[in-house]
């Protein structure tokens, strides 16, 4: 498959603009996917910029390898989660990074693949296994979670990750149904959702929220994001920039709160008259609001509709020298 068919990069111009790339930069793409953003970032750092791309999905890495082959040794790809960014970059000696991009969630390719279980298309529901893993090395499939999680765990995921009304009813119905036979296919899950008669709210079909909740639980997405953001901030050189594209409000809230916290520095309670935590700001926010896709982009790529881009720049610390200054 040609790289450009794999996934259309979202907010491409906007993320390049905010990362302010220059020749020779060291760049990390924490979610390389089909390599669309990575290719553009490598071009923006011509002729000698270097990039390390991470992905948990070997199929994505294969597509990115093909697409980025023309850049030769300027690129290295890692089958790893961005939550392991610190360890991987240290092992590779890829330190004091100038720019990091995290383009979160699943790619169009993953979403549309009938065998991966991310979607609930009627025509393939009977034969699609409840998988939803981005990383096939993991043993944590959706079917397994649905079989092994307690009713309380299921309810919590459905409420917190799906913001589903009727989370308890659905969790109890799942437990009831699985006593008879395990839920194996997308059809099995759709039938349980219909049986529990949960509501999806004004904007969503209930199954959309249930699938979102399960996908987040299967891939431990929110914890990975918290750790990945922390690791990314640590890895940046002073003056280095981080850009994150989120696709739903749970992700975006984590990104917003993390960047604001790091831009504020002090984490003492607001009523405390004197700071005792001694934490200094590590980031400068680039823009107060998230950047949204243009109407033109959402018209030509409806998957971009929910995207929010937030960015920040790493501040110098008292003992650090900017790699841009010493380069
Ligand atoms: C929206 S796509 C990225 C598309 C990419 N920017 C492009 O232009 O093709 C998200 C990718 O991130 C990967 N991913 C999700 N969570 C990850 C994580 N914790 N670590 C590394 N990759 C992750 C997914 O497997 C998927 O390929």
Coordinates of N, CA and C in Angstrom, one line a residue, residues 66 90 97 111 136 150 183 211 240 261:
X66 N 8.7 1.8 4.5 CA 8.6 1.9 3.0 C 8.6 3.4 2.6
X90 N 17.6 7.2 25.2 CA 18.9 7.1 25.9 C 19.7 6.0 25.3
X97 N 16.5 16.6 22.3 CA 15.7 16.6 21.0 C 15.1 18.0 20.8
X111 N -8.4 1.7 11.9 CA -9.9 1.8 12.1 C -10.6 1.0 11.1
X136 N 0.1 -6.0 18.7 CA -0.2 -7.5 18.7 C 0.6 -8.3 19.7
X150 N -13.9 -7.5 36.3 CA -15.0 -7.5 37.2 C -16.1 -6.5 36.7
X183 N -18.1 -13.4 25.1 CA -18.3 -12.5 24.0 C -17.1 -12.6 23.1
X211 N -17.3 1.2 22.3 CA -16.1 0.8 21.6 C -14.9 1.7 21.9
X240 N 13.4 23.4 22.6 CA 12.7 22.3 21.8 C 11.2 22.4 21.9
X261 N 0.2 22.7 33.7 CA 0.9 22.4 34.9 C 2.4 22.7 34.8

